[in-house]
XYZ file of C-alpha atoms in Angstrom:
572
model
C 31.612 128.339 40.340
C 30.902 128.375 44.061
C 33.372 126.456 46.272
C 30.385 125.210 48.290
C 28.836 123.545 45.244
C 32.148 121.880 44.412
C 32.472 120.671 48.006
C 28.947 119.226 48.102
C 29.364 117.542 44.733
C 32.639 115.953 45.815
C 31.153 114.786 49.132
C 28.193 113.220 47.304
C 30.495 111.278 44.966
C 32.586 109.986 47.882
C 29.420 109.011 49.799
C 28.107 107.081 46.791
C 31.393 105.230 46.489
C 31.527 104.117 50.113
C 27.812 103.411 50.675
C 27.156 101.546 47.423
C 30.191 100.585 45.359
C 32.305 99.418 48.303
C 29.361 97.315 49.495
C 29.142 95.690 46.057
C 32.876 94.943 46.073
C 32.787 93.587 49.619
C 29.812 91.274 49.077
C 30.023 90.221 45.442
C 33.685 90.507 44.401
C 35.863 89.998 47.482
C 33.160 88.267 49.585
C 34.513 89.379 52.938
C 33.915 86.830 55.699
C 33.745 87.867 59.353
C 34.443 84.277 60.397
C 37.786 84.046 58.585
C 40.795 83.868 60.944
C 42.905 86.879 60.010
C 46.738 86.835 60.222
C 46.542 89.198 63.213
C 44.964 86.352 65.215
C 46.590 83.365 63.531
C 50.149 84.740 63.747
C 49.794 87.130 66.664
C 53.131 88.246 68.099
C 52.141 91.697 69.502
C 54.918 93.310 67.453
C 53.832 93.237 63.813
C 50.773 90.968 64.047
C 48.335 92.686 66.404
C 44.487 92.474 66.240
C 43.434 96.126 66.206
C 40.250 98.129 66.663
C 39.101 99.071 63.175
C 38.966 102.800 63.959
C 42.544 102.792 65.253
C 43.665 100.674 62.304
C 41.875 102.989 59.880
C 43.790 105.914 61.361
C 47.078 104.007 61.115
C 46.417 102.891 57.533
C 44.969 106.177 56.294
C 47.729 108.386 57.635
C 50.390 105.927 56.447
C 49.149 106.064 52.858
C 48.191 109.760 52.817
C 51.339 111.725 53.535
C 51.998 114.894 51.598
C 51.294 113.418 48.161
C 47.499 114.057 48.087
C 48.317 117.698 48.865
C 51.296 118.110 46.526
C 49.836 116.242 43.527
C 46.570 118.240 43.227
C 48.456 121.458 44.026
C 50.753 120.930 41.023
C 47.953 119.624 38.769
C 45.831 122.732 39.373
C 47.911 124.440 36.667
C 45.628 122.704 34.135
C 42.528 123.984 35.967
C 40.445 122.754 38.864
C 37.948 120.695 36.829
C 40.317 117.962 35.541
C 41.867 117.645 39.002
C 38.433 117.430 40.642
C 37.143 114.759 38.249
C 40.238 112.567 38.575
C 40.319 112.882 42.371
C 36.645 111.973 42.874
C 36.071 109.371 40.149
C 39.552 107.927 40.545
C 39.023 107.509 44.288
C 35.736 105.607 44.211
C 36.280 103.369 41.173
C 40.065 102.981 41.120
C 41.689 103.663 44.504
C 38.954 102.163 46.673
C 38.826 98.823 44.907
C 42.653 98.707 44.583
C 43.229 99.374 48.292
C 40.450 97.062 49.471
C 41.602 94.370 47.040
C 45.238 94.404 48.105
C 44.212 94.319 51.783
C 41.862 91.386 51.151
C 44.412 89.455 49.089
C 47.091 89.810 51.767
C 44.687 88.915 54.573
C 43.764 85.715 52.712
C 47.449 84.838 52.453
C 48.801 85.171 56.000
C 49.623 88.870 55.637
C 52.093 88.369 52.782
C 53.262 91.459 50.915
C 51.996 92.138 47.409
C 55.459 91.245 46.112
C 55.274 87.836 47.782
C 51.773 87.336 46.380
C 53.055 88.088 42.906
C 55.486 85.156 43.254
C 52.563 82.838 43.835
C 50.102 84.242 41.332
C 52.371 85.557 38.568
C 55.660 83.700 38.954
C 59.080 84.132 40.513
C 60.497 86.199 37.650
C 57.576 88.609 37.866
C 57.919 88.730 41.644
C 61.593 89.683 41.460
C 60.796 92.554 39.102
C 57.791 93.548 41.224
C 60.033 93.705 44.266
C 62.476 95.883 42.332
C 59.746 98.437 41.536
C 58.663 98.498 45.206
C 62.303 98.889 46.259
C 62.806 101.908 43.983
C 59.484 103.522 44.952
C 60.154 103.065 48.658
C 63.419 104.974 48.514
C 61.777 107.661 46.386
C 59.231 108.155 49.172
C 61.937 108.314 51.852
C 63.996 110.857 49.918
C 61.131 113.068 48.720
C 59.090 113.109 51.934
C 62.157 113.841 54.060
C 62.709 116.998 52.035
C 58.996 117.981 52.012
C 58.851 117.757 55.823
C 62.152 119.570 56.247
C 61.120 122.433 53.971
C 57.960 122.970 56.034
C 59.823 122.850 59.358
C 62.333 125.406 58.073
C 59.748 127.679 56.415
C 57.282 127.538 59.340
C 59.160 127.139 62.667
C 55.798 127.358 64.468
C 55.088 123.803 63.299
C 58.143 122.319 65.056
C 56.726 121.944 68.596
C 53.402 120.324 67.562
C 55.079 118.105 64.958
C 57.552 116.592 67.427
C 55.293 116.886 70.466
C 52.826 114.608 68.682
C 55.269 111.740 69.301
C 54.881 112.138 73.075
C 51.094 112.308 72.731
C 51.096 109.127 70.647
C 53.222 107.223 73.191
C 50.799 108.143 75.974
C 47.784 107.211 73.855
C 49.337 103.813 73.091
C 49.942 103.105 76.782
C 46.422 104.282 77.726
C 44.730 102.026 75.151
C 46.865 98.886 75.192
C 48.284 98.781 78.725
C 45.774 100.657 80.888
C 42.781 99.531 78.766
C 41.117 102.926 78.940
C 38.069 103.546 76.699
C 38.896 104.763 73.200
C 36.634 107.826 73.050
C 37.910 109.724 76.126
C 41.519 108.857 75.224
C 40.880 110.227 71.727
C 39.390 113.468 73.064
C 42.300 114.052 75.449
C 44.899 113.124 72.806
C 43.471 115.453 70.162
C 43.078 118.255 72.714
C 46.748 117.836 73.694
C 47.773 117.935 70.031
C 45.915 121.199 69.401
C 47.324 122.655 72.605
C 50.759 121.936 71.146
C 49.725 123.778 67.969
C 48.838 126.843 70.044
C 52.134 126.514 71.911
C 54.095 126.179 68.679
C 52.404 129.237 67.209
C 53.487 131.179 70.311
C 57.027 129.779 70.467
C 58.500 128.953 67.035
C 61.675 126.845 67.007
C 64.450 127.103 64.427
C 67.607 125.074 63.903
C 70.919 126.959 64.228
C 72.261 128.380 60.972
C 75.162 125.954 61.183
C 75.909 122.967 63.422
C 78.947 120.719 62.831
C 79.150 122.331 59.413
C 75.573 121.322 58.498
C 72.750 123.651 57.464
C 69.268 123.417 59.073
C 67.896 121.406 56.129
C 70.539 118.700 56.477
C 70.117 118.577 60.261
C 66.333 118.100 60.027
C 66.719 115.343 57.427
C 69.197 113.464 59.643
C 66.958 113.845 62.706
C 63.960 112.593 60.722
C 65.804 109.521 59.453
C 67.076 108.631 62.945
C 63.545 108.967 64.347
C 62.131 106.787 61.553
C 64.735 104.124 62.236
C 63.756 103.960 65.914
C 60.025 104.002 65.139
C 60.365 101.206 62.573
C 61.709 98.651 65.075
C 59.285 99.397 67.914
C 56.114 97.306 68.251
C 53.374 98.951 66.159
C 51.119 99.534 69.178
C 53.771 101.615 70.984
C 54.056 104.480 68.510
C 52.927 103.932 64.916
C 49.325 102.878 65.577
C 48.427 105.549 68.169
C 50.380 108.253 66.295
C 48.622 107.500 63.037
C 45.232 107.216 64.728
C 45.516 110.605 66.454
C 46.803 112.126 63.232
C 43.827 110.686 61.378
C 41.404 112.252 63.834
C 43.142 115.630 63.721
C 43.107 115.516 59.918
C 39.340 115.186 59.917
C 39.128 118.082 62.355
C 41.363 120.138 60.050
C 39.221 119.142 57.054
C 36.060 120.080 58.969
C 37.623 123.473 59.682
C 38.648 123.849 56.043
C 35.316 122.690 54.645
C 33.494 124.710 57.287
C 35.453 127.786 56.224
C 34.276 127.231 52.641
C 30.637 127.153 53.771
C 30.759 130.006 56.288
C 32.762 132.183 53.909
C 30.102 131.698 51.228
C 27.057 132.295 53.415
C 28.231 134.532 56.251
C 31.518 136.112 55.156
C 33.168 137.630 52.155
C 33.099 134.455 50.116
C 33.883 134.506 46.413
C 33.772 132.248 43.391
C 36.679 129.954 42.603
C 39.474 132.211 41.320
C 41.252 129.387 39.496
C 40.020 128.595 35.978
C 37.999 125.411 35.477
C 40.224 124.584 32.498
C 43.359 126.664 32.062
C 43.859 127.559 28.393
C 46.717 129.986 29.057
C 49.403 127.599 30.268
C 52.897 128.896 31.136
C 55.728 127.974 28.799
C 57.205 124.569 29.569
C 53.984 123.091 30.997
C 53.600 119.485 29.791
C 50.432 118.178 28.167
C 47.529 117.339 30.471
C 47.475 113.884 28.861
C 49.023 111.795 30.288
C 50.732 113.925 32.964
C 47.583 114.749 34.976
C 47.103 111.082 35.843
C 50.595 110.638 37.266
C 50.884 114.107 38.809
C 47.851 113.241 40.950
C 48.690 109.738 42.148
C 47.825 109.617 45.857
C 44.341 111.080 46.096
C 43.129 109.139 43.044
C 44.995 105.798 42.964
C 48.413 104.869 44.278
C 50.426 101.679 44.126
C 52.047 102.650 47.406
C 48.681 101.993 49.092
C 48.792 98.360 48.054
C 52.271 98.009 49.511
C 51.134 99.465 52.860
C 47.873 97.484 52.897
C 49.661 94.191 52.292
C 52.861 95.013 54.136
C 51.565 96.287 57.467
C 47.780 96.795 57.603
C 46.822 93.178 56.786
C 48.864 92.041 59.783
C 46.647 94.099 62.104
C 43.147 93.446 60.719
C 40.925 92.146 63.510
C 38.109 90.915 61.251
C 38.105 90.505 57.485
C 34.891 92.546 57.244
C 36.829 95.501 58.700
C 38.717 95.645 55.388
C 35.885 97.625 53.783
C 36.133 100.412 56.357
C 39.922 100.365 56.667
C 40.827 99.870 53.005
C 38.068 101.499 50.965
C 37.235 104.296 53.389
C 40.952 104.903 53.835
C 41.084 105.701 50.105
C 38.019 107.937 50.481
C 39.730 109.801 53.317
C 42.715 110.486 51.102
C 40.397 111.650 48.328
C 38.820 114.075 50.778
C 42.267 115.439 51.610
C 43.010 115.886 47.896
C 39.669 117.671 47.476
C 40.600 119.934 50.387
C 43.838 120.799 48.589
C 41.879 121.711 45.443
C 39.436 123.879 47.392
C 42.196 125.615 49.354
C 44.101 126.575 46.215
C 41.178 127.227 43.843
C 39.142 129.179 46.389
C 41.619 130.334 49.025
C 43.437 132.942 46.991
C 41.457 136.183 46.834
C 42.219 137.254 43.258
C 43.031 135.668 39.914
C 46.346 137.526 39.845
C 47.373 135.970 43.186
C 46.603 132.523 41.802
C 48.408 133.212 38.511
C 51.498 134.359 40.405
C 51.678 130.959 42.117
C 51.137 129.138 38.810
C 53.531 131.145 36.657
C 55.704 128.051 36.179
C 54.961 124.320 36.158
C 56.059 122.608 39.371
C 56.361 125.727 41.525
C 53.143 125.005 43.454
C 53.163 122.478 46.284
C 52.512 122.087 50.007
C 53.317 125.740 50.620
C 50.576 126.759 48.150
C 48.097 124.635 50.096
C 49.187 126.221 53.378
C 48.907 129.739 51.951
C 45.567 129.252 50.185
C 44.056 127.230 53.014
C 45.301 129.776 55.569
C 43.536 132.584 53.716
C 40.389 130.462 53.554
C 40.422 129.752 57.300
C 41.037 133.406 58.050
C 38.175 134.713 55.908
C 35.807 131.809 56.651
C 36.053 131.271 60.400
C 38.223 134.178 61.519
C 41.262 132.111 62.525
C 44.329 134.406 62.505
C 46.515 133.967 59.432
C 49.585 132.857 61.388
C 47.680 130.270 63.414
C 45.866 129.046 60.286
C 49.200 128.448 58.574
C 50.503 126.603 61.662
C 47.442 124.306 61.743
C 47.741 123.369 58.079
C 51.540 123.086 58.116
C 51.397 120.823 61.185
C 48.786 118.672 59.477
C 50.991 118.341 56.389
C 54.134 117.568 58.430
C 52.388 114.955 60.571
C 50.937 113.178 57.567
C 54.188 113.154 55.665
C 55.984 111.921 58.799
C 53.551 109.041 59.396
C 54.078 107.905 55.823
C 57.831 108.255 56.227
C 58.139 106.130 59.365
C 55.766 103.509 57.950
C 57.675 103.223 54.677
C 60.980 102.834 56.554
C 59.380 99.936 58.447
C 58.039 98.523 55.193
C 61.385 98.846 53.424
C 62.928 96.950 56.314
C 60.618 94.045 55.388
C 61.611 94.405 51.723
C 65.338 94.400 52.522
C 64.861 91.332 54.723
C 62.902 89.645 51.919
C 65.602 90.439 49.366
C 68.241 89.199 51.799
C 66.302 85.983 52.257
C 66.217 85.436 48.491
C 70.033 85.757 48.565
C 70.332 83.403 51.575
C 71.314 86.331 53.808
C 69.348 86.549 57.042
C 69.004 90.077 58.390
C 67.421 90.939 61.719
C 65.400 94.126 62.264
C 68.220 96.463 63.253
C 70.736 95.661 60.455
C 67.948 95.748 57.856
C 66.792 99.142 59.181
C 70.339 100.503 59.029
C 70.575 99.415 55.373
C 67.312 101.256 54.627
C 68.441 104.452 56.363
C 71.853 104.463 54.674
C 70.390 103.949 51.194
C 67.526 106.385 51.785
C 69.854 109.029 53.184
C 72.291 108.444 50.339
C 69.606 109.139 47.722
C 68.373 112.199 49.633
C 71.864 113.733 49.836
C 72.999 112.450 46.426
C 72.857 115.933 44.882
C 73.999 117.957 47.902
C 73.571 118.317 51.655
C 70.431 120.411 51.255
C 68.478 117.377 50.074
C 68.358 118.259 46.374
C 68.388 114.556 45.568
C 65.079 114.103 47.360
C 63.188 116.477 45.100
C 65.136 115.640 41.975
C 63.433 112.243 41.747
C 59.935 113.712 42.342
C 59.019 113.757 38.593
C 59.296 109.963 38.546
C 57.508 109.381 41.857
C 53.989 109.643 40.409
C 54.775 107.572 37.331
C 56.383 104.790 39.349
C 53.526 104.921 41.837
C 50.892 104.478 39.124
C 52.766 101.689 37.370
C 52.992 99.879 40.703
C 49.209 100.288 41.112
C 48.719 98.654 37.704
C 51.010 95.779 38.676
C 49.076 95.301 41.933
C 45.808 95.205 39.970
C 47.312 92.424 37.831
C 47.779 90.299 40.965
C 44.227 91.073 42.154
C 42.792 90.235 38.709
C 44.632 86.886 38.595
C 43.283 85.965 42.038
C 39.724 86.853 41.013
C 40.020 84.847 37.778
C 41.339 81.831 39.681
C 38.386 82.057 42.043
C 35.954 82.498 39.114
C 34.812 85.894 40.310
C 34.123 88.936 38.151
C 37.566 90.446 37.351
C 36.338 93.527 35.450
C 36.304 95.884 38.472
C 40.092 95.272 38.504
C 40.742 94.932 34.770
C 39.205 98.256 33.726
C 41.252 100.383 36.155
C 44.286 98.216 35.316
C 44.091 99.000 31.593
C 43.429 102.709 32.152
C 46.191 103.275 34.698
C 48.808 101.167 32.934
C 48.355 102.820 29.524
C 48.488 106.382 30.894
C 51.359 105.807 33.323
C 53.398 103.886 30.735
C 52.751 106.711 28.270
C 53.970 109.211 30.877
C 57.088 107.120 31.565
C 57.975 107.135 27.863
C 57.456 110.915 27.601
C 59.640 111.455 30.666
C 62.301 109.149 29.211
C 62.520 111.398 26.159
C 62.833 114.522 28.313
C 65.481 112.957 30.579
C 67.522 112.005 27.479
C 67.651 115.585 26.207
C 70.963 115.859 24.268
C 71.427 119.405 25.600
C 71.769 118.053 29.126
C 70.674 114.477 29.878
C 69.660 113.635 33.446
C 71.493 110.341 33.805
C 70.113 109.446 37.252
C 66.452 109.835 36.295
C 67.105 108.315 32.875
C 68.552 105.165 34.448
C 65.724 104.838 36.982
C 63.096 105.397 34.282
C 64.612 102.708 32.044
C 64.568 100.208 34.924
C 60.948 101.070 35.755
C 59.795 100.788 32.127
C 61.623 97.516 31.544
C 60.341 95.962 34.782
C 56.772 97.045 34.046
C 56.818 95.523 30.560
C 58.174 92.200 31.802
C 55.782 91.996 34.775
C 52.847 92.810 32.462
C 53.841 90.017 30.075
C 54.092 87.601 32.999
C 50.754 88.896 34.330
C 48.896 88.364 31.058
C 50.286 84.838 30.865
C 49.193 84.232 34.474
C 45.644 85.421 33.672
C 45.433 83.035 30.719
C 46.652 80.151 32.884
C 44.197 81.064 35.644
C 41.270 80.990 33.222
C 42.165 77.442 32.132
C 42.910 76.004 35.574
C 40.211 74.503 37.825
C 38.499 77.077 40.103
C 40.341 77.756 43.347
C 38.435 77.818 46.633
C 39.333 79.837 49.692
C 40.198 76.589 51.457
C 42.727 75.690 48.754
C 44.018 79.238 49.012
C 44.698 78.865 52.725
C 46.231 75.388 52.339
C 48.688 76.560 49.680
C 49.661 79.569 51.785
C 50.354 77.171 54.675
C 52.573 75.030 52.438
C 54.547 78.116 51.398
C 55.061 79.222 55.013
C-alpha cells in the first residue's frame, strides 16, 4: 500500500472527527456555554488559574499530554502489522480519546477546576475517590520514571539534540515575557520563537554535546536523569505563564512543522523521489517468539495516540484552570487528542514506510519490545532524507529534538500535577504541604522509582509494561465519572458508556494476563506483580462504586448546571 494513501485516509478520519463528531459532543452532549464563568476567571491568581489564549493553551495541553508515548506505543505495536495500529489510532482518537479528553476538561471546568480524583469523590463517593487517587498516584510516578529514561537515552544516543532541547527553555522564557509582560502580538512572537528553536537545532547538529564518562562517580545516564528531575522541580513551582505555557506552545507549533515535514516527505517521496510501498506488513503473521497476542495487548500498547487516562488527569488538573471560555474546550480538548493521533500516525508512517527494505524492518522487529523512539528517529530520518533531501544526520536531530521536547513537556507537567496530588493526599491526612515541600516529595519518590533497579535508570523502563495498562484503566475510570455526570444531568451517556465498556474490558484483560506473566514461578517480578495487584484491585472496587453511582444518578432528580455550581461552591 502507498504511504500517501494511508496518510490521506488517516487525515480524512481525523478531519471527520473534529468537524462533525466534536461538534455533536460540544452542542448536544456537553452543551458548552461561552457565557459560563470559567475557573480561570473566577479563581484567577496568575499562578495556576490564568485565562489563556486558546491557541497557547492548546499548545500547552497538547504537548503536556503527548510526550513520547504516542511515538513509543505505535512503534512497539507495529510488530503486529501497520493495519491494526492504524485502525486503533484513528478510530480510537475520534470516538474514544476526543470525547474522553473533552469530557474531562468540561467536567473540571464546571466544577471550579477540580481534578478528576476530586470529582470522583463527589460523583462516585469517597471510597472510590481514594482508590481513584491511588491509581493516579501510581501512574504519575510511572510517567516520571519512564519518561526520564526515554529522554536520557535520546540525549545520550544523539548528542546533537542536547543544545536545542535545553536551549528551548531560554526561548520559552523569552516568549512568555513577550506575550504576557510586553503584550506583543502572538503571530510575530511565534514566528521568531520557532525560528530561534530551529536555529538551535542547526547549532546542535553542528556542535553535539556529551556528558563526561564519569562525574562524581555517576555515568552520563544518571547525570541526565538528575538534571531533568531538578529542572522539573523548578518548572513545577513557577507560574504557568513563565515557562510551561510558552514552552508547550512553541513545542506544539514546532511539532506541527515537524509533522508537515514528515508528511510532506511521504508525498514528495511518492511523487517526485524514490518512494516505495509500505515495507511493513499490513498484518504480521510471522511473529517473533515471545510476542504476546494482539488481543488485548494492542489496546494497551498503544495508549496515548488512541485514548489515555493521563489526558483526563492533565485536562482536569492543569488545563481547566487556564480555559478562557468554555467553548474553547472543543479546540483545546478534542483537537488536542487529534493532534496526538496525528503524531501517532506519523510514527506509523515513519516506521512502516521509512525503512527501505523488508529486511531492514524485520531486523528492528526481531524481538517484541525492541522498537521504540529510536526506531521512529531512524525510519523518519530515512524518510526525510529520501523525501525532501534533508541530510540524514540533521533529519535525526530534528526528530530526536521533537521527541525529547515532547517527553520533557509531559515530564515537567506531570511533576506539577503530582505536586497537586501529594498536596491533596496530605490534606486528606490533615497535613498541609506548600508547593516546595510537596515538589520535593514528588522528586524523591520519582527519582527513587527511576533508580530502584540501578543508577542507569533501569527502574524507569522496568515498569513500562504496566504503563499502558494502568493508563487505559484510568481512562475507563474517568469515563465512569463523565457517564455519572451525564446521567445526573439527563443527557445521553452512551458516547461515554460505549468507550468505557470497550476500554475497561480490554485493559482489565491485559492486566490479568500481565499478572500471570509477572507471577512466573521460574522468576517472579515482585515489583510489577505488587503494582499490578494494586491496580487490578483498585479498578474493580472503583468500577463497583461507579456502577452503583450510575444507578443512583438515574433515580435521583435531574441536576441542573446551576445546582452543579452551587454544590461545588459548598464544597469549596
